PDB file of C-alpha atoms and ligand atoms in Angstrom:
ATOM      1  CA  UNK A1416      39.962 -60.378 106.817  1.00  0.00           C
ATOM      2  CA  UNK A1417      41.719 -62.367 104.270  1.00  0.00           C
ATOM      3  CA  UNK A1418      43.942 -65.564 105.475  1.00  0.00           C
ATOM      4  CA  UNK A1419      46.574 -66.848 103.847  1.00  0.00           C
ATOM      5  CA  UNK A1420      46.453 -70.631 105.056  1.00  0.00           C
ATOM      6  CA  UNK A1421      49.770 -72.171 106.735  1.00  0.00           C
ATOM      7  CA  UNK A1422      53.075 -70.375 106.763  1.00  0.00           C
ATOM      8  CA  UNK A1423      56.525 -70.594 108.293  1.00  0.00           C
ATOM      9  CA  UNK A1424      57.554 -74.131 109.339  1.00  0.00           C
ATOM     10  CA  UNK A1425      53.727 -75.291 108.028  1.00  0.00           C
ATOM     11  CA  UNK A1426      54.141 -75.652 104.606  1.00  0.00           C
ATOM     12  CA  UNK A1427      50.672 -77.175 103.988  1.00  0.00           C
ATOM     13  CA  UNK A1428      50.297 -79.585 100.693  1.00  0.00           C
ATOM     14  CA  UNK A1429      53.329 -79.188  98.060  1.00  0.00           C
ATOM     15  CA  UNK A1430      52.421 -79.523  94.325  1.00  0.00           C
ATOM     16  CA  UNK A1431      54.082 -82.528  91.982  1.00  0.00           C
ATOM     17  CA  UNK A1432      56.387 -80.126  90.745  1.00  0.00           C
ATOM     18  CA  UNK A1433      57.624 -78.254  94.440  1.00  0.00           C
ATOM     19  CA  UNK A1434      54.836 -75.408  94.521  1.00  0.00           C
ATOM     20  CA  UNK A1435      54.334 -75.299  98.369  1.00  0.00           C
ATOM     21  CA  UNK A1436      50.350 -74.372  99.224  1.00  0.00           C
ATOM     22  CA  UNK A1437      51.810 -71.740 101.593  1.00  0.00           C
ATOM     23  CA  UNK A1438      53.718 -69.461  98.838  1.00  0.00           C
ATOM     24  CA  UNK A1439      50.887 -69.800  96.785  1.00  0.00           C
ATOM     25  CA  UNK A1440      48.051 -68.755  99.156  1.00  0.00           C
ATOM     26  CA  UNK A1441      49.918 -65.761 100.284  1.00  0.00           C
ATOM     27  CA  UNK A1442      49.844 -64.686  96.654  1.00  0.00           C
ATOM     28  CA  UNK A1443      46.483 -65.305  96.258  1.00  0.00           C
ATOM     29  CA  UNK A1444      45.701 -63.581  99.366  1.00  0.00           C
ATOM     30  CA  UNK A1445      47.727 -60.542  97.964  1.00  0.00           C
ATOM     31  CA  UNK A1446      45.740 -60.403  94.954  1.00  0.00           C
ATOM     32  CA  UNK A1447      42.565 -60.804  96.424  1.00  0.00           C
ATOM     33  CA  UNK A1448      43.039 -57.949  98.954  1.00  0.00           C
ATOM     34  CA  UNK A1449      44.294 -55.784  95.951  1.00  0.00           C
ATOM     35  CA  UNK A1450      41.086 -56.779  94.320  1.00  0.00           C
ATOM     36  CA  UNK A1451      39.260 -56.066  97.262  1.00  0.00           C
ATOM     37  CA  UNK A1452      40.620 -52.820  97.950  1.00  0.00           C
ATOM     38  CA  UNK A1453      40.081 -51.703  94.073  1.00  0.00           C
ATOM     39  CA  UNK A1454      36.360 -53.000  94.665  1.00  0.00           C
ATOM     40  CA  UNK A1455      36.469 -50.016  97.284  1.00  0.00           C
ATOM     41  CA  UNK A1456      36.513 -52.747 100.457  1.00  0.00           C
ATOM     42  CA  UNK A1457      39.305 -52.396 103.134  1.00  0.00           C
ATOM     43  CA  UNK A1458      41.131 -55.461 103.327  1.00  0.00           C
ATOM     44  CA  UNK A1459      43.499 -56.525 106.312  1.00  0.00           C
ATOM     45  CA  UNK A1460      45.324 -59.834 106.830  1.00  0.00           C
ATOM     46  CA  UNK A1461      46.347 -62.235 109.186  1.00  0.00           C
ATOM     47  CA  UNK A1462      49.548 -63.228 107.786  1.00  0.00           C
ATOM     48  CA  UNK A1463      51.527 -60.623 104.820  1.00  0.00           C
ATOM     49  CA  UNK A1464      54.476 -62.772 104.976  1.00  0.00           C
ATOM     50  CA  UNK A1465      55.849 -66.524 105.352  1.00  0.00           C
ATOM     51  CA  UNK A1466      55.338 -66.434 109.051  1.00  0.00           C
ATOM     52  CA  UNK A1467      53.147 -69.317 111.173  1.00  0.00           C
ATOM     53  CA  UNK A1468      50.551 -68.105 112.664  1.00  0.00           C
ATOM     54  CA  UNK A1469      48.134 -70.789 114.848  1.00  0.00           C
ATOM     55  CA  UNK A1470      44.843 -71.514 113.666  1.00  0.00           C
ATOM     56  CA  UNK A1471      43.292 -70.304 116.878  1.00  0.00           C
ATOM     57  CA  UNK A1472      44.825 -66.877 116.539  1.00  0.00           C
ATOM     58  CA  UNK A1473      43.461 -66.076 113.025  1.00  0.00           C
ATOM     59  CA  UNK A1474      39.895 -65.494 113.753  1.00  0.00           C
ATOM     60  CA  UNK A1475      40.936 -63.574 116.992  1.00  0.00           C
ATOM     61  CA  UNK A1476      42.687 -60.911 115.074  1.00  0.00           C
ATOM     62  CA  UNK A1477      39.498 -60.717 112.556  1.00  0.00           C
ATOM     63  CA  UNK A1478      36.915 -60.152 115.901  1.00  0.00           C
ATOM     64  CA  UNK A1479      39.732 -57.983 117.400  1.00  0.00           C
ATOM     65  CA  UNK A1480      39.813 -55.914 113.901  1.00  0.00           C
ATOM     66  CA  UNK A1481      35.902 -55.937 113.968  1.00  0.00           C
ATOM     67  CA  UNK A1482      35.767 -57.514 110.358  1.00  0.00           C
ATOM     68  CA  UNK A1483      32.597 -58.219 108.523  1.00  0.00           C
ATOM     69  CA  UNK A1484      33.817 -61.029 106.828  1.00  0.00           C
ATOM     70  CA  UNK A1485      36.828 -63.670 107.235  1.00  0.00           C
ATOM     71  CA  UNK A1486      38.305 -65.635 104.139  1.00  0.00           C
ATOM     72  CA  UNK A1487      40.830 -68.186 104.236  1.00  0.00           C
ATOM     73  CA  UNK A1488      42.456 -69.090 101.210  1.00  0.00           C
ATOM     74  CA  UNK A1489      43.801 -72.604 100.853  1.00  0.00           C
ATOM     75  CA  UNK A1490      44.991 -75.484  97.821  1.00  0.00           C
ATOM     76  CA  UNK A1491      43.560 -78.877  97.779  1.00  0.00           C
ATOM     77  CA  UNK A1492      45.129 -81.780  97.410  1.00  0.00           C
ATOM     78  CA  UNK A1493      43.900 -85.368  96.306  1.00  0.00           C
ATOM     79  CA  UNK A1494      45.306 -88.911  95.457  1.00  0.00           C
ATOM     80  CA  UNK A1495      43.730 -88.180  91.932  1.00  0.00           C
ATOM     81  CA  UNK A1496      45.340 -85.688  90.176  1.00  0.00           C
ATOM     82  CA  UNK A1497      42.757 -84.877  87.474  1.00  0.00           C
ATOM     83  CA  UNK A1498      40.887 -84.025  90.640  1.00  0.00           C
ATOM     84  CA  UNK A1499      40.180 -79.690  89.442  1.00  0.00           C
ATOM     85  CA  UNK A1500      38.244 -76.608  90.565  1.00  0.00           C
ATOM     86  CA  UNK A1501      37.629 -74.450  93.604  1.00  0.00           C
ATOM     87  CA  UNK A1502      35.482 -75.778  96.953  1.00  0.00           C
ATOM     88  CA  UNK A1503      34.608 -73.354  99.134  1.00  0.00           C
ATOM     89  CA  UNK A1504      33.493 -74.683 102.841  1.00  0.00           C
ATOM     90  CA  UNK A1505      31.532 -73.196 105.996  1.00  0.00           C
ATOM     91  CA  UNK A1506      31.631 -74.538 108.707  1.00  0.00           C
ATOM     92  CA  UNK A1507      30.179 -77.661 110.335  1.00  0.00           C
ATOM     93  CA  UNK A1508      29.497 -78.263 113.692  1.00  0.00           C
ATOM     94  CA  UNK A1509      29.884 -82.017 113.249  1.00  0.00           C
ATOM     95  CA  UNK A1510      31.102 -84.466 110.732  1.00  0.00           C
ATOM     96  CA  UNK A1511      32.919 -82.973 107.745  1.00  0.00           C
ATOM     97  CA  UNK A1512      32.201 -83.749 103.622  1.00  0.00           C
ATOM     98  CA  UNK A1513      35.707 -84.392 103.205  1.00  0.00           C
ATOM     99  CA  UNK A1514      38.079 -85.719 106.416  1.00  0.00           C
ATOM    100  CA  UNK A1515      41.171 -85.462 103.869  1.00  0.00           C
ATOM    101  CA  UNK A1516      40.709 -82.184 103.654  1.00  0.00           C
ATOM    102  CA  UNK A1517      40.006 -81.516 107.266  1.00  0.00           C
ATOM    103  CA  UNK A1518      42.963 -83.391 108.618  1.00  0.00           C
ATOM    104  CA  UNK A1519      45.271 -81.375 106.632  1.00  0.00           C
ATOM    105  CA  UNK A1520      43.720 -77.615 107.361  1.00  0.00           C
ATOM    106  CA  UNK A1521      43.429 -78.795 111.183  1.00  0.00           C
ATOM    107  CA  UNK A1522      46.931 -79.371 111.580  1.00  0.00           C
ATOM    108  CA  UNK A1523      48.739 -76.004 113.390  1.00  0.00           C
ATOM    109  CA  UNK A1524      45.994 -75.349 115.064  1.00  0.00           C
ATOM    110  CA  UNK A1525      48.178 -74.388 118.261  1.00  0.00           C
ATOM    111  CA  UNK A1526      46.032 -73.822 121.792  1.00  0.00           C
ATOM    112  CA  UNK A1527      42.636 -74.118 121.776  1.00  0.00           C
ATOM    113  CA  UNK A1528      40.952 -71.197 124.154  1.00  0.00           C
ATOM    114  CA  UNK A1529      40.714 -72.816 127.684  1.00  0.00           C
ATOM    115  CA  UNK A1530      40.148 -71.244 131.077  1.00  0.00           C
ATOM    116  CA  UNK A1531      43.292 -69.559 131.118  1.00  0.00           C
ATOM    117  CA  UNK A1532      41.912 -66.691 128.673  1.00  0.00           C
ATOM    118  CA  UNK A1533      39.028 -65.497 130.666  1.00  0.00           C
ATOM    119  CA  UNK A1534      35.993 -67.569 130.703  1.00  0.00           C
ATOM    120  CA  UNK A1535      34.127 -65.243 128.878  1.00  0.00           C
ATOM    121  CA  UNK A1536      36.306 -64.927 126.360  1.00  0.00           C
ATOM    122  CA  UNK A1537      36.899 -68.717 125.551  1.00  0.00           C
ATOM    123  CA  UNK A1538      33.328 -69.409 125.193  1.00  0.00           C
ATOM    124  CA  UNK A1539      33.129 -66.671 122.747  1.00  0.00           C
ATOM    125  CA  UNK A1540      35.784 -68.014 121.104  1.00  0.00           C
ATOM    126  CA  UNK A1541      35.131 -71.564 120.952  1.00  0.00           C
ATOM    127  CA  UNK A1542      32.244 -71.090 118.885  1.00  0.00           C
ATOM    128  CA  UNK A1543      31.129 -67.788 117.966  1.00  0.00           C
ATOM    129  CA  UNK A1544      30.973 -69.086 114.407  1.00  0.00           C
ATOM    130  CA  UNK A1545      27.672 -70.475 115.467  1.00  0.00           C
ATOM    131  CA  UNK A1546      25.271 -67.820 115.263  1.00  0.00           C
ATOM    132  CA  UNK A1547      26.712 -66.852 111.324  1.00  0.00           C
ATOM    133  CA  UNK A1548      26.855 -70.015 109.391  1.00  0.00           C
ATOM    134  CA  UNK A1549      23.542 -69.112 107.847  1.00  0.00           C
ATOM    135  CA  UNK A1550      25.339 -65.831 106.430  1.00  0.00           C
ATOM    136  CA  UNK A1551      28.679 -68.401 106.268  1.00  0.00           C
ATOM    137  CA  UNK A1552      26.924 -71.123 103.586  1.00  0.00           C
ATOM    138  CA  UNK A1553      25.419 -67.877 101.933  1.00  0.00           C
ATOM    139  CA  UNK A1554      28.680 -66.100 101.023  1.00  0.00           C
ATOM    140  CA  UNK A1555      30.025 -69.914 100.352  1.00  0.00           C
ATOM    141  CA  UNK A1556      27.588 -70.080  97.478  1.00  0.00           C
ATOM    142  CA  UNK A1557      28.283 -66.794  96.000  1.00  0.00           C
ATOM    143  CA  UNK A1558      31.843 -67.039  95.877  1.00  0.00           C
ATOM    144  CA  UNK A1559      31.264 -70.869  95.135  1.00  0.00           C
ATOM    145  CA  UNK A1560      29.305 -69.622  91.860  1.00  0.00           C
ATOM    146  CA  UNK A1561      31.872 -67.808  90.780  1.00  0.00           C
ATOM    147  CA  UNK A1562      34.776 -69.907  91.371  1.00  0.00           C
ATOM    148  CA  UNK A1563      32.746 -72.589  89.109  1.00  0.00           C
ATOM    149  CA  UNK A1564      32.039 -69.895  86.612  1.00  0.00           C
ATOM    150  CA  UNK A1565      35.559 -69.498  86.290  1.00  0.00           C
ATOM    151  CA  UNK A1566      37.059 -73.208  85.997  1.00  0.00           C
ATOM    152  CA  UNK A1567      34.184 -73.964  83.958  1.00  0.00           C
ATOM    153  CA  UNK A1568      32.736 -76.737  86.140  1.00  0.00           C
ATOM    154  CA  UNK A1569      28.941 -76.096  86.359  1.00  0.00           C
ATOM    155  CA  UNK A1570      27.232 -78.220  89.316  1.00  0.00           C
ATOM    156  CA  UNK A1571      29.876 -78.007  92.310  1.00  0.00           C
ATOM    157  CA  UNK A1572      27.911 -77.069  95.373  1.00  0.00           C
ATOM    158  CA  UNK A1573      29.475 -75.587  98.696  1.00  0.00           C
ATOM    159  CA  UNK A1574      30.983 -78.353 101.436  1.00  0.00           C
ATOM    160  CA  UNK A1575      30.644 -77.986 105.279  1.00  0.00           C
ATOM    161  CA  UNK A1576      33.347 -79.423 107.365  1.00  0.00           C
ATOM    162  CA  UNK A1577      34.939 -79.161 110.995  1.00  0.00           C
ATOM    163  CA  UNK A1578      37.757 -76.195 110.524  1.00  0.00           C
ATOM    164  CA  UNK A1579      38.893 -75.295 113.350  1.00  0.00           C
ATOM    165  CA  UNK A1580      40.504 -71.807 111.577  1.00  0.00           C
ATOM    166  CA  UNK A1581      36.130 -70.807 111.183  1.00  0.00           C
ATOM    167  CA  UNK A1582      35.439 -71.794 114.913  1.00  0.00           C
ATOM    168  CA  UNK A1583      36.023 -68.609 116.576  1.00  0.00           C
ATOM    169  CA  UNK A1584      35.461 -66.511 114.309  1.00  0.00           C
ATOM    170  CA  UNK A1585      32.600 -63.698 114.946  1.00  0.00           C
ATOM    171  CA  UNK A1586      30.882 -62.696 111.245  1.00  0.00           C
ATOM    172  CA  UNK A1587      30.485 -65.017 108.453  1.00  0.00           C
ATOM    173  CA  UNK A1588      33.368 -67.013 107.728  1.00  0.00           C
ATOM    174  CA  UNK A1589      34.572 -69.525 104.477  1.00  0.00           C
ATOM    175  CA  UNK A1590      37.556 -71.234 103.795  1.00  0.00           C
ATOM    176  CA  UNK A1591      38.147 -71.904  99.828  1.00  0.00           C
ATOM    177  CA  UNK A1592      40.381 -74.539  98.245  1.00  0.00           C
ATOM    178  CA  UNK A1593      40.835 -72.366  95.538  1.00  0.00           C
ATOM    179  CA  UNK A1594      42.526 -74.986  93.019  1.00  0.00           C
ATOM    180  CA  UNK A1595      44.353 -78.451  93.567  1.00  0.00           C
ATOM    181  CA  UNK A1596      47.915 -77.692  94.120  1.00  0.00           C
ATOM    182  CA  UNK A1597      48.558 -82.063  93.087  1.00  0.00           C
ATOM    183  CA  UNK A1598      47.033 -81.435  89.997  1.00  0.00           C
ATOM    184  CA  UNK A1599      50.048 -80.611  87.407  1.00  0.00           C
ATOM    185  CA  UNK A1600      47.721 -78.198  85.469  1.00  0.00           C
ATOM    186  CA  UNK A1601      46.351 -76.368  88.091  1.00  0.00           C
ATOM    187  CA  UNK A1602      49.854 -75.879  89.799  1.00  0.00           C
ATOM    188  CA  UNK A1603      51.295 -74.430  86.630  1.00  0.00           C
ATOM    189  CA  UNK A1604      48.494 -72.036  86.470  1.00  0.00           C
ATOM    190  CA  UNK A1605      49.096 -71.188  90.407  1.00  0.00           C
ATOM    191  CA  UNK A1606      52.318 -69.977  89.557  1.00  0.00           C
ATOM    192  CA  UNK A1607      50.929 -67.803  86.976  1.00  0.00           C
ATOM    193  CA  UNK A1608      50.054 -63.944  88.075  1.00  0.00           C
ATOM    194  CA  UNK A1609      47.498 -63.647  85.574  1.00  0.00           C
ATOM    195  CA  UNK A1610      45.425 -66.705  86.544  1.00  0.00           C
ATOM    196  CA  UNK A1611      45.500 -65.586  90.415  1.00  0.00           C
ATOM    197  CA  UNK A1612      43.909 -61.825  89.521  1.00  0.00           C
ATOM    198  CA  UNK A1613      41.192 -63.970  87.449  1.00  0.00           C
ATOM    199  CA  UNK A1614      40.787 -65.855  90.937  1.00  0.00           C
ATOM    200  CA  UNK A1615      40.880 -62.673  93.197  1.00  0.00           C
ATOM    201  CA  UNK A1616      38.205 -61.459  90.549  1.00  0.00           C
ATOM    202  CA  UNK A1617      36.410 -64.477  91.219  1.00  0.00           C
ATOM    203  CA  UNK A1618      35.743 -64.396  94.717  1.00  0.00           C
ATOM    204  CA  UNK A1619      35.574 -60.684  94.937  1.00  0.00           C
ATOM    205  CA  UNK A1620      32.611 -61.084  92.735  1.00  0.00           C
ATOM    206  CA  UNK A1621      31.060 -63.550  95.291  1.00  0.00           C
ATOM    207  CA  UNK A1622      31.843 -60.933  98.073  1.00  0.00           C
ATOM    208  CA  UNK A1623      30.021 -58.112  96.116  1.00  0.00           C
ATOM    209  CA  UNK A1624      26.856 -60.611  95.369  1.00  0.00           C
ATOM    210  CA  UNK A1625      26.820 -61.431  99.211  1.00  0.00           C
ATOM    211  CA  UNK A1626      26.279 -57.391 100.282  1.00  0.00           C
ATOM    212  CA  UNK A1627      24.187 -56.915  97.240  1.00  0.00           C
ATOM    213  CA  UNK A1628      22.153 -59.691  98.507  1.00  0.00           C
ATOM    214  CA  UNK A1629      22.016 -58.478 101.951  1.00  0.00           C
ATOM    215  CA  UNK A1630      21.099 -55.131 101.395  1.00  0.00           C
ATOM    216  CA  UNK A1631      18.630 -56.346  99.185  1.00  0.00           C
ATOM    217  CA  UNK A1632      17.278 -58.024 101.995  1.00  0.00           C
ATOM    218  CA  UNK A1633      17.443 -55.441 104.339  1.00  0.00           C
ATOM    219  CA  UNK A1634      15.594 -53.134 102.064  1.00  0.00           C
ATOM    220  CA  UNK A1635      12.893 -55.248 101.547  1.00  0.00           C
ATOM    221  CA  UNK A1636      11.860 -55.613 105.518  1.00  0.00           C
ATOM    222  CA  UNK A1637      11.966 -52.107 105.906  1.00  0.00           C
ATOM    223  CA  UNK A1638       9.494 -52.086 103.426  1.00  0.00           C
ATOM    224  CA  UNK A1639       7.449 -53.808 104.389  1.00  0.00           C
ATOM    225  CA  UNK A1640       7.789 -53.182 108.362  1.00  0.00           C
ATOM    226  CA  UNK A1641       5.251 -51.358 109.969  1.00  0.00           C
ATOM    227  CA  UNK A1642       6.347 -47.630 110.063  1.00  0.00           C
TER     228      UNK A1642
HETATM  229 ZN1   ZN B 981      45.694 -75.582 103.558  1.00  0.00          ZN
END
């Protein structure tokens, strides 16, 4: 599932020069499904166009479409605007690396689940994230890798904060800042086809690693599994 952060009447963060974080990660998302798809994956989305859709509802429509993995795509911004690069987050069930950041994503969240969904289904809402953040912080660090790889920035690890977009959702779930939309550079380059393929190569990569690594995984207990 691949999520376009923000939309509609959420613009999220707007770059120095008017780039608005919402136009930008629905083009990203575009070419990282495309990439996906090429890669031979099936790629849906939770938002194809400029429409709002609450942050509560986005990992719904991943369990409800049974996906194996859920990507939201999102630009940074920071006071500093040499601040560079890609961060890719999982999530954390407490404090946060970065509460800029997390104040910013959080807002649109819309309704949390309550009581008025079924019981049931609220609690395995709320946090069904839970039982896949080991799988979470490893797909983090593959696509994390890569990202680096790509803006040339060597030693940036993966980040763990609060989102409440990777709360409910059920299979391993990251949300990348994919570049800093208030850094002059990297907005120019958002605008720029070519450097969004490179970045839907990027994490495509990481998403290929994280199955290799998994099957490799799987293999190896079978092996060595009685029977
Ligand atoms: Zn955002």
């Amino acid at each position: 599932m691949v999520d376009p952060g923000h939309g509609g009447d959420d613009g999220g963060a707007k770059g120095p020069r008017g780039l608005k974080e919402k136009a930008a990660a629905l083009e990203i998302g575009q070419a990282v499904a495309a990439k996906l798809e090429a890669a031979g994956f099936e790629a849906v989305f939770t938002r194809d166009d400029d429409t709002f859709i609450p942050l509560w509802d986005r990992a719904r429509a991943a369990n409800a479409q049974g996906a194996d993995l859920f990507i939201s795509l999102h630009l940074n911004a920071a006071r500093t605007r040499a601040a560079r690069g890609s961060e890719v987050y999982f999530l954390s069930l407490g404090k946060g690396d970065d509460d800029e950041v997390v104040a910013a994503e959080n807002a649109g969240a819309g309704t949390a689940p309550t009581s008025a969904d079924s019981v049931v289904a609220s609690i395995l809402d709320d946090l069904a994230q839970k039982a896949f953040l080991q799988d979470s912080e490893r797909l983090a660090v593959a696509i994390q890798g890569q990202l680096n790889r790509l803006a040339g920035i060597k030693e940036r690890g993966v980040k763990q904060a609060p989102f409440i977009v990777l709360r409910g959702a059920a299979m391993p779930a990251v949300l990348v800042e994919v570049a800093f939309i208030s850094n002059p550079k990297e907005e120019e380059k958002l605008k720029d086809a070519a450097f969004r393929a490179k970045v839907a190569d990027a994490i495509t990569r990481g998403v290929r690693r994280y199955f290799a690594q998994a099957n490799g995984s799987v293999r190896r207990r079978t092996v060595a599994g009685p029977g």
